[in-house]
Amino acid sequence: MKMIHLTDTELQQYLTEPKTLGPEKTAHVLSCDHCAAKIANYRLLFQGIATEQRPAFDFDLSVLILEQLPEPTRVFPWFAVITGCISALVVAFSITYFWSTLTALAKGMSGMILPMTAVVAALVLIIQSFELFRSYRQRMRTLLSEKTLQL
């Protein structure tokens, strides 16, 4: 019968989290001298890495990196301008094309429908503006609390 040994990943997993390996593989590790020797090697290796001191720089590395980064360039927002122009053209074309229908519709409405529609549109605009301002203040508060932006 050919014995299949555990892979290096499974041996490292047994060393770090033995309960996640499974009962068959755990039994194999306990009975196999070859796998036990590999685990002992990994244990020594992990202990050596843990006792190794982390490298420390005696200078500020961020200054050297920031000096090499190019200055950010402002790009004109062509996409937003083109999208806005296309949207304005679509609205202008729609109003021009449907003008006769819109005027007939406005003449056929009662006198209160148009002002009520304007009031509802204004309320929606005001509510959306307050929500946008609240979201902006919350984001600024988050930035300032994390001390990533100091004003």
PDB file of C-alpha atoms in Angstrom:
ATOM      1  CA  MET A   1       0.000   0.000   0.000  1.00  0.00           C
ATOM      2  CA  LYS A   2       1.391   3.377  -1.028  1.00  0.00           C
ATOM      3  CA  MET A   3       1.325   6.073   1.667  1.00  0.00           C
ATOM      4  CA  ILE A   4       0.402   9.555   0.460  1.00  0.00           C
ATOM      5  CA  HIS A   5       2.079  12.263   2.510  1.00  0.00           C
ATOM      6  CA  LEU A   6       0.579  15.654   3.199  1.00  0.00           C
ATOM      7  CA  THR A   7       1.476  18.581   0.975  1.00  0.00           C
ATOM      8  CA  ASP A   8       3.521  21.501   2.267  1.00  0.00           C
ATOM      9  CA  THR A   9       0.387  23.638   2.445  1.00  0.00           C
ATOM     10  CA  GLU A  10      -1.416  21.015   4.521  1.00  0.00           C
ATOM     11  CA  LEU A  11       1.581  20.661   6.836  1.00  0.00           C
ATOM     12  CA  GLN A  12       1.710  24.423   7.383  1.00  0.00           C
ATOM     13  CA  GLN A  13      -2.035  24.442   7.965  1.00  0.00           C
ATOM     14  CA  TYR A  14      -1.626  21.673  10.552  1.00  0.00           C
ATOM     15  CA  LEU A  15       1.025  23.733  12.289  1.00  0.00           C
ATOM     16  CA  THR A  16      -0.992  26.969  12.356  1.00  0.00           C
ATOM     17  CA  GLU A  17      -4.568  25.619  12.638  1.00  0.00           C
ATOM     18  CA  PRO A  18      -4.545  21.896  13.491  1.00  0.00           C
ATOM     19  CA  LYS A  19      -8.321  21.583  13.944  1.00  0.00           C
ATOM     20  CA  THR A  20      -9.098  22.618  10.370  1.00  0.00           C
ATOM     21  CA  LEU A  21      -7.106  19.804   8.763  1.00  0.00           C
ATOM     22  CA  GLY A  22      -9.500  16.923   9.361  1.00  0.00           C
ATOM     23  CA  PRO A  23      -9.271  13.698  11.380  1.00  0.00           C
ATOM     24  CA  GLU A  24      -7.731  11.500   8.642  1.00  0.00           C
ATOM     25  CA  LYS A  25      -4.878  13.867   7.914  1.00  0.00           C
ATOM     26  CA  THR A  26      -4.317  14.567  11.610  1.00  0.00           C
ATOM     27  CA  ALA A  27      -4.045  10.826  12.251  1.00  0.00           C
ATOM     28  CA  HIS A  28      -1.584  10.539   9.369  1.00  0.00           C
ATOM     29  CA  VAL A  29       0.593  13.325  10.816  1.00  0.00           C
ATOM     30  CA  LEU A  30       0.658  11.625  14.213  1.00  0.00           C
ATOM     31  CA  SER A  31       1.623   8.251  12.735  1.00  0.00           C
ATOM     32  CA  CYS A  32       4.029   9.314   9.955  1.00  0.00           C
ATOM     33  CA  ASP A  33       7.648  10.083  10.880  1.00  0.00           C
ATOM     34  CA  HIS A  34       8.314  11.787   7.534  1.00  0.00           C
ATOM     35  CA  CYS A  35       5.466  14.304   7.974  1.00  0.00           C
ATOM     36  CA  ALA A  36       6.335  14.811  11.668  1.00  0.00           C
ATOM     37  CA  ALA A  37       9.920  15.696  10.671  1.00  0.00           C
ATOM     38  CA  LYS A  38       8.653  18.189   8.087  1.00  0.00           C
ATOM     39  CA  ILE A  39       6.368  19.760  10.701  1.00  0.00           C
ATOM     40  CA  ALA A  40       9.325  20.067  13.084  1.00  0.00           C
ATOM     41  CA  ASN A  41      11.278  21.842  10.319  1.00  0.00           C
ATOM     42  CA  TYR A  42       8.385  24.207   9.651  1.00  0.00           C
ATOM     43  CA  ARG A  43       8.019  24.874  13.396  1.00  0.00           C
ATOM     44  CA  LEU A  44      11.718  25.839  13.607  1.00  0.00           C
ATOM     45  CA  LEU A  45      11.369  27.983  10.494  1.00  0.00           C
ATOM     46  CA  PHE A  46       8.302  29.808  11.853  1.00  0.00           C
ATOM     47  CA  GLN A  47      10.024  30.374  15.210  1.00  0.00           C
ATOM     48  CA  GLY A  48      13.077  31.790  13.451  1.00  0.00           C
ATOM     49  CA  ILE A  49      10.926  34.142  11.409  1.00  0.00           C
ATOM     50  CA  ALA A  50       9.029  35.231  14.531  1.00  0.00           C
ATOM     51  CA  THR A  51      12.236  36.031  16.433  1.00  0.00           C
ATOM     52  CA  GLU A  52      13.786  37.895  13.493  1.00  0.00           C
ATOM     53  CA  GLN A  53      13.807  41.639  13.995  1.00  0.00           C
ATOM     54  CA  ARG A  54      11.878  43.699  11.530  1.00  0.00           C
ATOM     55  CA  PRO A  55      14.022  45.966   9.355  1.00  0.00           C
ATOM     56  CA  ALA A  56      13.919  49.582  10.411  1.00  0.00           C
ATOM     57  CA  PHE A  57      14.887  52.550   8.288  1.00  0.00           C
ATOM     58  CA  ASP A  58      16.721  55.428   9.876  1.00  0.00           C
ATOM     59  CA  PHE A  59      15.247  57.835   7.329  1.00  0.00           C
ATOM     60  CA  ASP A  60      11.775  58.808   6.150  1.00  0.00           C
ATOM     61  CA  LEU A  61      11.082  56.671   3.109  1.00  0.00           C
ATOM     62  CA  SER A  62       7.822  58.443   2.260  1.00  0.00           C
ATOM     63  CA  VAL A  63       9.670  61.679   1.442  1.00  0.00           C
ATOM     64  CA  LEU A  64      11.900  59.885  -1.064  1.00  0.00           C
ATOM     65  CA  ILE A  65       8.929  58.216  -2.715  1.00  0.00           C
ATOM     66  CA  LEU A  66       6.837  61.395  -2.866  1.00  0.00           C
ATOM     67  CA  GLU A  67       9.711  63.234  -4.571  1.00  0.00           C
ATOM     68  CA  GLN A  68       9.667  60.711  -7.410  1.00  0.00           C
ATOM     69  CA  LEU A  69       5.916  60.797  -7.993  1.00  0.00           C
ATOM     70  CA  PRO A  70       4.763  63.053 -10.817  1.00  0.00           C
ATOM     71  CA  GLU A  71       2.539  66.007 -10.023  1.00  0.00           C
ATOM     72  CA  PRO A  72      -1.122  65.235 -10.658  1.00  0.00           C
ATOM     73  CA  THR A  73      -2.420  67.010 -13.717  1.00  0.00           C
ATOM     74  CA  ARG A  74      -5.900  68.440 -13.947  1.00  0.00           C
ATOM     75  CA  VAL A  75      -7.775  67.005 -16.888  1.00  0.00           C
ATOM     76  CA  PHE A  76     -10.683  68.873 -18.400  1.00  0.00           C
ATOM     77  CA  PRO A  77     -13.866  66.831 -17.832  1.00  0.00           C
ATOM     78  CA  TRP A  78     -14.700  66.273 -21.491  1.00  0.00           C
ATOM     79  CA  PHE A  79     -16.985  63.351 -20.754  1.00  0.00           C
ATOM     80  CA  ALA A  80     -19.189  65.407 -18.436  1.00  0.00           C
ATOM     81  CA  VAL A  81     -19.310  68.326 -20.882  1.00  0.00           C
ATOM     82  CA  ILE A  82     -20.193  66.116 -23.841  1.00  0.00           C
ATOM     83  CA  THR A  83     -22.812  64.233 -21.826  1.00  0.00           C
ATOM     84  CA  GLY A  84     -24.338  67.518 -20.650  1.00  0.00           C
ATOM     85  CA  CYS A  85     -24.436  68.909 -24.190  1.00  0.00           C
ATOM     86  CA  ILE A  86     -26.048  65.759 -25.564  1.00  0.00           C
ATOM     87  CA  SER A  87     -28.625  65.814 -22.762  1.00  0.00           C
ATOM     88  CA  ALA A  88     -29.414  69.477 -23.417  1.00  0.00           C
ATOM     89  CA  LEU A  89     -29.801  68.765 -27.143  1.00  0.00           C
ATOM     90  CA  VAL A  90     -32.152  65.844 -26.446  1.00  0.00           C
ATOM     91  CA  VAL A  91     -34.293  68.003 -24.135  1.00  0.00           C
ATOM     92  CA  ALA A  92     -34.327  70.906 -26.631  1.00  0.00           C
ATOM     93  CA  PHE A  93     -35.223  68.567 -29.502  1.00  0.00           C
ATOM     94  CA  SER A  94     -37.997  66.942 -27.451  1.00  0.00           C
ATOM     95  CA  ILE A  95     -39.501  70.305 -26.480  1.00  0.00           C
ATOM     96  CA  THR A  96     -39.312  71.539 -30.081  1.00  0.00           C
ATOM     97  CA  TYR A  97     -40.761  68.355 -31.536  1.00  0.00           C
ATOM     98  CA  PHE A  98     -43.594  68.045 -29.007  1.00  0.00           C
ATOM     99  CA  TRP A  99     -44.277  71.803 -28.588  1.00  0.00           C
ATOM    100  CA  SER A 100     -47.704  71.740 -30.210  1.00  0.00           C
ATOM    101  CA  THR A 101     -48.752  68.746 -28.121  1.00  0.00           C
ATOM    102  CA  LEU A 102     -47.416  70.347 -24.931  1.00  0.00           C
ATOM    103  CA  THR A 103     -49.265  73.620 -25.538  1.00  0.00           C
ATOM    104  CA  ALA A 104     -52.514  71.773 -26.271  1.00  0.00           C
ATOM    105  CA  LEU A 105     -52.011  69.728 -23.106  1.00  0.00           C
ATOM    106  CA  ALA A 106     -51.330  72.843 -21.023  1.00  0.00           C
ATOM    107  CA  LYS A 107     -54.456  74.567 -22.388  1.00  0.00           C
ATOM    108  CA  GLY A 108     -56.584  71.541 -21.562  1.00  0.00           C
ATOM    109  CA  MET A 109     -55.420  71.317 -17.917  1.00  0.00           C
ATOM    110  CA  SER A 110     -57.147  72.960 -15.042  1.00  0.00           C
ATOM    111  CA  GLY A 111     -55.535  76.078 -13.604  1.00  0.00           C
ATOM    112  CA  MET A 112     -54.203  74.351 -10.469  1.00  0.00           C
ATOM    113  CA  ILE A 113     -52.327  71.443 -12.061  1.00  0.00           C
ATOM    114  CA  LEU A 114     -49.363  73.462 -13.322  1.00  0.00           C
ATOM    115  CA  PRO A 115     -48.686  75.341 -10.038  1.00  0.00           C
ATOM    116  CA  MET A 116     -49.087  72.117  -8.036  1.00  0.00           C
ATOM    117  CA  THR A 117     -46.591  70.383 -10.295  1.00  0.00           C
ATOM    118  CA  ALA A 118     -44.150  73.262  -9.837  1.00  0.00           C
ATOM    119  CA  VAL A 119     -44.529  73.087  -6.041  1.00  0.00           C
ATOM    120  CA  VAL A 120     -43.906  69.322  -6.008  1.00  0.00           C
ATOM    121  CA  ALA A 121     -40.846  69.732  -8.252  1.00  0.00           C
ATOM    122  CA  ALA A 122     -39.497  72.487  -5.985  1.00  0.00           C
ATOM    123  CA  LEU A 123     -40.032  70.331  -2.881  1.00  0.00           C
ATOM    124  CA  VAL A 124     -38.221  67.394  -4.469  1.00  0.00           C
ATOM    125  CA  LEU A 125     -35.343  69.706  -5.412  1.00  0.00           C
ATOM    126  CA  ILE A 126     -35.128  71.094  -1.863  1.00  0.00           C
ATOM    127  CA  ILE A 127     -35.212  67.620  -0.273  1.00  0.00           C
ATOM    128  CA  GLN A 128     -32.521  66.357  -2.632  1.00  0.00           C
ATOM    129  CA  SER A 129     -30.360  69.406  -1.883  1.00  0.00           C
ATOM    130  CA  PHE A 130     -30.629  68.836   1.869  1.00  0.00           C
ATOM    131  CA  GLU A 131     -29.755  65.156   1.421  1.00  0.00           C
ATOM    132  CA  LEU A 132     -26.721  66.053  -0.696  1.00  0.00           C
ATOM    133  CA  PHE A 133     -25.549  68.571   1.910  1.00  0.00           C
ATOM    134  CA  ARG A 134     -26.060  66.055   4.748  1.00  0.00           C
ATOM    135  CA  SER A 135     -24.052  63.433   2.861  1.00  0.00           C
ATOM    136  CA  TYR A 136     -21.282  65.975   2.202  1.00  0.00           C
ATOM    137  CA  ARG A 137     -21.089  66.948   5.890  1.00  0.00           C
ATOM    138  CA  GLN A 138     -20.976  63.296   6.947  1.00  0.00           C
ATOM    139  CA  ARG A 139     -18.105  62.557   4.556  1.00  0.00           C
ATOM    140  CA  MET A 140     -16.180  65.613   5.705  1.00  0.00           C
ATOM    141  CA  ARG A 141     -16.713  64.625   9.337  1.00  0.00           C
ATOM    142  CA  THR A 142     -15.376  61.146   8.541  1.00  0.00           C
ATOM    143  CA  LEU A 143     -12.312  62.564   6.817  1.00  0.00           C
ATOM    144  CA  LEU A 144     -11.566  64.953   9.643  1.00  0.00           C
ATOM    145  CA  SER A 145     -12.084  62.331  12.339  1.00  0.00           C
ATOM    146  CA  GLU A 146      -9.600  59.976  10.679  1.00  0.00           C
ATOM    147  CA  LYS A 147      -7.050  62.794  10.623  1.00  0.00           C
ATOM    148  CA  THR A 148      -6.409  62.204   6.941  1.00  0.00           C
ATOM    149  CA  LEU A 149      -7.359  65.750   6.062  1.00  0.00           C
ATOM    150  CA  GLN A 150      -6.510  68.647   8.298  1.00  0.00           C
ATOM    151  CA  LEU A 151      -8.203  71.963   7.712  1.00  0.00           C
TER     152      LEU A 151
END
